[in-house]
Coordinates of C-alpha atoms in Angstrom, one line a residue:
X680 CA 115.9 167.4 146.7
X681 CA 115.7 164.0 145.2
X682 CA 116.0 161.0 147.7
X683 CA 119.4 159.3 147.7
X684 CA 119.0 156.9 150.4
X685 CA 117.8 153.6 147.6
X686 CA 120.6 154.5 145.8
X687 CA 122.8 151.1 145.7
X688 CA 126.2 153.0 147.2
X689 CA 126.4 156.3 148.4
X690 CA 129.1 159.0 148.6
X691 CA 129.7 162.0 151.1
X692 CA 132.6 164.1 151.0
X693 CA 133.9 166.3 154.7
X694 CA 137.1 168.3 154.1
X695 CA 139.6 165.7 152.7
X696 CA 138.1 162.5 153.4
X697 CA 135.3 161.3 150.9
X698 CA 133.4 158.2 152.2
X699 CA 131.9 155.7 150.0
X700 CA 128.5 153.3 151.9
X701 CA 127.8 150.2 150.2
X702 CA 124.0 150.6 150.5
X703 CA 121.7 147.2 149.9
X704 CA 121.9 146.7 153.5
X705 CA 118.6 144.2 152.8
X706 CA 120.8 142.6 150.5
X707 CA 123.8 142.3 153.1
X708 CA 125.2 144.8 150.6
X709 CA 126.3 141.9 147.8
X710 CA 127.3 143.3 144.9
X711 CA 124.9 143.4 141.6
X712 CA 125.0 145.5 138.4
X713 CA 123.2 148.4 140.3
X714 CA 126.1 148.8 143.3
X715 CA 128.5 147.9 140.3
X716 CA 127.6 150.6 137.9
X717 CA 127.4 152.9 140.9
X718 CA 130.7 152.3 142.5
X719 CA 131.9 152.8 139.3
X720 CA 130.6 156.4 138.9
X721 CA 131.4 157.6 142.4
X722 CA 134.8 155.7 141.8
X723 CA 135.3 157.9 139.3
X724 CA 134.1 161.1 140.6
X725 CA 136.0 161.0 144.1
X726 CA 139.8 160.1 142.0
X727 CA 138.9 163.1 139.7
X728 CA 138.6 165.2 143.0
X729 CA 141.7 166.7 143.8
X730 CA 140.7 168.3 146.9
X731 CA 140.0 164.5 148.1
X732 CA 143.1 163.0 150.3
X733 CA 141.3 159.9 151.7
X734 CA 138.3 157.9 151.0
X735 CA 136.6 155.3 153.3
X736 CA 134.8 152.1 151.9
X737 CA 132.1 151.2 154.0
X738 CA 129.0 148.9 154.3
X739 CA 125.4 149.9 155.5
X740 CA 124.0 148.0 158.3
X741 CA 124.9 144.2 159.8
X742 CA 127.6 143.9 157.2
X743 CA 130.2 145.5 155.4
X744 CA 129.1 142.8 152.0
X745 CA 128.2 139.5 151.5
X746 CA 130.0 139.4 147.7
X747 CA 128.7 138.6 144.4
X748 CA 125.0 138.7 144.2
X749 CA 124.2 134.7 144.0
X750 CA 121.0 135.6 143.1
X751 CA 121.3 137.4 139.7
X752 CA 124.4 135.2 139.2
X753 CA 121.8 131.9 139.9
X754 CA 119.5 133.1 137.8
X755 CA 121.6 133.9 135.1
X756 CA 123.7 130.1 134.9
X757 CA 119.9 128.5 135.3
X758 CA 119.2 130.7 131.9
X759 CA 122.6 129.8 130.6
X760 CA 123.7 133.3 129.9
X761 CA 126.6 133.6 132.9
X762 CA 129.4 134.8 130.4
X763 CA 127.2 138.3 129.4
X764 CA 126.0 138.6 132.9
X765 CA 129.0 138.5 134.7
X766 CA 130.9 139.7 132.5
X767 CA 129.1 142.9 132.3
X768 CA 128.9 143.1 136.3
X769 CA 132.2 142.6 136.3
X770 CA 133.2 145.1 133.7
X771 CA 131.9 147.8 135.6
X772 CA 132.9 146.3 139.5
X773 CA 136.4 145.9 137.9
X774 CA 136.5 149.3 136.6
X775 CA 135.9 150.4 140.3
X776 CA 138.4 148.1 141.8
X777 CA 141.4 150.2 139.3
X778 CA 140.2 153.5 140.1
X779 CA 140.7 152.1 144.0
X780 CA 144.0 150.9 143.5
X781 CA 145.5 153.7 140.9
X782 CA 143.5 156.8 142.5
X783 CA 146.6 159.0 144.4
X784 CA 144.6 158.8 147.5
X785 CA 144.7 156.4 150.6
X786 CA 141.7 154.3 150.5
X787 CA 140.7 152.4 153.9
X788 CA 137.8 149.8 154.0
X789 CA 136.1 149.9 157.4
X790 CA 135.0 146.5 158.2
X791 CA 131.4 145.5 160.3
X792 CA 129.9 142.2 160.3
X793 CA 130.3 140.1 157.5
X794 CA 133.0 140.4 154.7
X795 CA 132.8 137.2 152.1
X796 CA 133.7 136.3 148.9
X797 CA 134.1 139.7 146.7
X798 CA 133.3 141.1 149.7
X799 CA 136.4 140.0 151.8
X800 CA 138.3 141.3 148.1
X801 CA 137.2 144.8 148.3
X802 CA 138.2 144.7 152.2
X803 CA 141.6 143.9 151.3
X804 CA 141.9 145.4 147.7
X805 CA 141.8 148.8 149.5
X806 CA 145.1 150.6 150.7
X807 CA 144.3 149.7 154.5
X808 CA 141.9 148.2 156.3
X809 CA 140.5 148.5 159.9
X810 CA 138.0 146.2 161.1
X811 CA 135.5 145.6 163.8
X812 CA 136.5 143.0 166.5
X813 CA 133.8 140.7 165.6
X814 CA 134.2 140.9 162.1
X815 CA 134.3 137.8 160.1
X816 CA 136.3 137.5 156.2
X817 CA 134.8 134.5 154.4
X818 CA 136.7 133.6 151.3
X819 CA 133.5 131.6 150.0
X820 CA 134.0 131.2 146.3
X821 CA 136.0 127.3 146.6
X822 CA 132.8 126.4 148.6
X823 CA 130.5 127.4 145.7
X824 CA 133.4 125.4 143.0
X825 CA 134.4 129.0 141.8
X826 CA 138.0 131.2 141.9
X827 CA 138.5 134.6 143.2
X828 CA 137.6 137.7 141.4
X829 CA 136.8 141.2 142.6
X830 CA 140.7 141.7 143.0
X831 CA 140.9 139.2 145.7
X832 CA 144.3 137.8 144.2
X833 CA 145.6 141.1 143.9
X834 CA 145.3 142.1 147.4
X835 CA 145.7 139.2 149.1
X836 CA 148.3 138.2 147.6
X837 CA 150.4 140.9 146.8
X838 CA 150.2 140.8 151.5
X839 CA 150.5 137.7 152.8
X840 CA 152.1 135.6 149.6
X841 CA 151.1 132.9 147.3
X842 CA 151.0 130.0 149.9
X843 CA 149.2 131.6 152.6
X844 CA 147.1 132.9 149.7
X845 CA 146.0 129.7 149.0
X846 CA 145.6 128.1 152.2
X847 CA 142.9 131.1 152.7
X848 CA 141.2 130.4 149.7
X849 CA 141.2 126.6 149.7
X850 CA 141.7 125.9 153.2
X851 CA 139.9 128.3 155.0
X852 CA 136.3 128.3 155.8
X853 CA 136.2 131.9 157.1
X854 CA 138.7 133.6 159.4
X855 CA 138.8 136.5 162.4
X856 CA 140.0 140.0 162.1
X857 CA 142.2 139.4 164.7
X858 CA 143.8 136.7 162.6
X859 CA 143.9 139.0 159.3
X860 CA 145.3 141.6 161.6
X861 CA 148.3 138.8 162.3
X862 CA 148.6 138.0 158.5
X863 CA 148.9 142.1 157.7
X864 CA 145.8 142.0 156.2
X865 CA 144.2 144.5 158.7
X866 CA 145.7 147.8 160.0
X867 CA 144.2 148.1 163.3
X868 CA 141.1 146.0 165.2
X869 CA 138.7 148.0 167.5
X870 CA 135.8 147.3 169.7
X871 CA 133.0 147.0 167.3
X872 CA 130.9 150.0 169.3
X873 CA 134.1 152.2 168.8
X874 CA 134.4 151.4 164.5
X875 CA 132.4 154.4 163.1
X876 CA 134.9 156.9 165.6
X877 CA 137.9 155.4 165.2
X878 CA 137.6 155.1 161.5
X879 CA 136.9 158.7 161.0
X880 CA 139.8 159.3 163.3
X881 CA 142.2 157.1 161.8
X882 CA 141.2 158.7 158.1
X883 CA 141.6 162.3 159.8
X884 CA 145.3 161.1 160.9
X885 CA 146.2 159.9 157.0
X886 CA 144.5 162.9 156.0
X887 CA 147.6 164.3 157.3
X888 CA 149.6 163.6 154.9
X889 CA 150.2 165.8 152.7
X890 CA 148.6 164.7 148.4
X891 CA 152.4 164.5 147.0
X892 CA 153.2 162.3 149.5
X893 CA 150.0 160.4 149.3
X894 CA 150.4 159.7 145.8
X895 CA 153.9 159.3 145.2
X896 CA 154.1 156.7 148.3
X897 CA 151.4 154.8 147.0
X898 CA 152.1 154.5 143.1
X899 CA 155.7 153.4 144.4
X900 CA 154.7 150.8 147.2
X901 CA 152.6 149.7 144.8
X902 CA 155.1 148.9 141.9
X903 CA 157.9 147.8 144.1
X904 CA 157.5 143.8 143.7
X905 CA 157.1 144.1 140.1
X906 CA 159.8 146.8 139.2
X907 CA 163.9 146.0 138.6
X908 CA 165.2 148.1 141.1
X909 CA 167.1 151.0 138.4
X910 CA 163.5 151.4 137.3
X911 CA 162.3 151.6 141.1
X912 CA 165.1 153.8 142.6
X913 CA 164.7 156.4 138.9
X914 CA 160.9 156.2 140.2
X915 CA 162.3 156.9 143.5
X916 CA 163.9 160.0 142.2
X917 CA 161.3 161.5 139.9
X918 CA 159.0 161.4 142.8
X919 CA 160.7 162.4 145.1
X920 CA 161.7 165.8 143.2
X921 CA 158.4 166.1 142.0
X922 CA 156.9 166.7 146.2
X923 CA 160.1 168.6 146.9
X924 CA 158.6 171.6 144.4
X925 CA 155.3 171.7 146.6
X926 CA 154.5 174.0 149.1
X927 CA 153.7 171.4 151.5
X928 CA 157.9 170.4 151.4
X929 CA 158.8 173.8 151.5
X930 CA 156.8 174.8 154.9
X931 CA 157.7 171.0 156.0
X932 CA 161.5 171.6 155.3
X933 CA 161.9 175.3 157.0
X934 CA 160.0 174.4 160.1
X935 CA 162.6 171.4 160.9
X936 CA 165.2 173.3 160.0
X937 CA 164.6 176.6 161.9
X938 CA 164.7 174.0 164.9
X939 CA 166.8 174.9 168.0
X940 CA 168.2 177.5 166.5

């Protein structure tokens, strides 16, 4: 059996819910070309798996990640070659970040510790997020006289607006998660002891869902602010036919109504 455990992310998959572990735990889990590359391949492999109704972003050890590796990213403006070095750790981190938002699964991040600068993107990039009570999001990147990348505008934004956007990224040195649970960035806050359970358990309950809802909800939630509303509603439609042919609709349907009578 080969040994996993340096890989840079790892991936296990129980019944419908696939997990993905940020895994440079050493590193804080920042994100370099190896975790890059990586998450791109498991990225890949989990939205091409249809058995696969939920997967769960987490981080290995004190924190879920510190965001963009400052070291290779140092090392590469003190050589002056930032535009092939990021660019290429971006090309591959970015290609994960699509898969995350177009896969027709419910992705949840699972926040410990520490979530900063690309970090605190791929927390809030996923679907929903749940986060330890002492967790901390750090936007970080106006501090180092940078903008946001890693999809940090596009979730962010997209839930709390462009003005609260910016306050957190200009404003904000880091914030709580019970204050990103007020601003809708966070689905639900638990004891930090109690994260690892009541992630799985909160997975298992949108593991419920049957995969035409899953996908159709998501795709359409997702389009909504950016769609004139025939479009949306003949979206609305097609969907919505599309799950009524499943099985899933079918049982659903004939057990409500074969009720009381």
């Amino acid at each position: 059996m080969p040994d996993h455990t340096a890989d840079p992310a790892l991936l296990r998959i129980e019944g419908p819910i696939a997990t993905i572990t940020l895994n440079r735990p050493a590193a804080f889990n920042s994100i370099d070309l190896s975790i890059a590359q990586k998450l791109e391949q498991l990225g890949a492999e989990v939205e091409g798996n249809d058995d696969i109704r939920v997967l769960v972003i987490e981080g290995e050890g004190r924190a879920f990640s510190a965001g963009g590796d400052l070291q290779t990213i140092g090392a590469a403006a003190a050589a002056d070659n930032i535009a092939p070095v990021v660019g290429e750790l971006l090309k591959h981190y970015h290609a994960f970040i699509e898969t995350v938002r177009r896969m027709p699964k419910i992705v949840l991040s699972s926040v410990n510790g520490s979530a900063a600068g690309a970090g605190m993107g791929l927390a809030f990039i996923t679907d929903l997020c749940i986060a330890a009570d002492d967790a901390r999001f750090t936007p970080a990147y106006a501090k180092i006289g940078v903008s946001p990348d890693g999809g940090s505008t596009v979730g962010i934004v997209g839930t709390v607006g462009t003005r609260r956007a910016l306050q957190l990224f200009l404003a904000e040195d880091s914030f709580t998660a019970k204050q990103a649970y007020e601003w809708g960035l966070v689905a639900r806050v638990v004891p930090s002891a109690e994260l690892k359970a009541e992630t799985r358990k909160f997975a298992e309950r949108l593991a419920q869902n049957p995969p035409a809802a899953i996908a159709g909800t998501k795709s359409l939630v997702y389009q909504a602010a950016v769609t004139p509303t025939k479009q949306q509603l003949d979206a609305e439609e097609a969907k919505i036919i599309d799950a009524m042919h499943t099985d899933d609709f079918r049982v659903a349907v004939k057990k409500f109504t074969s009720k009381g009578k």
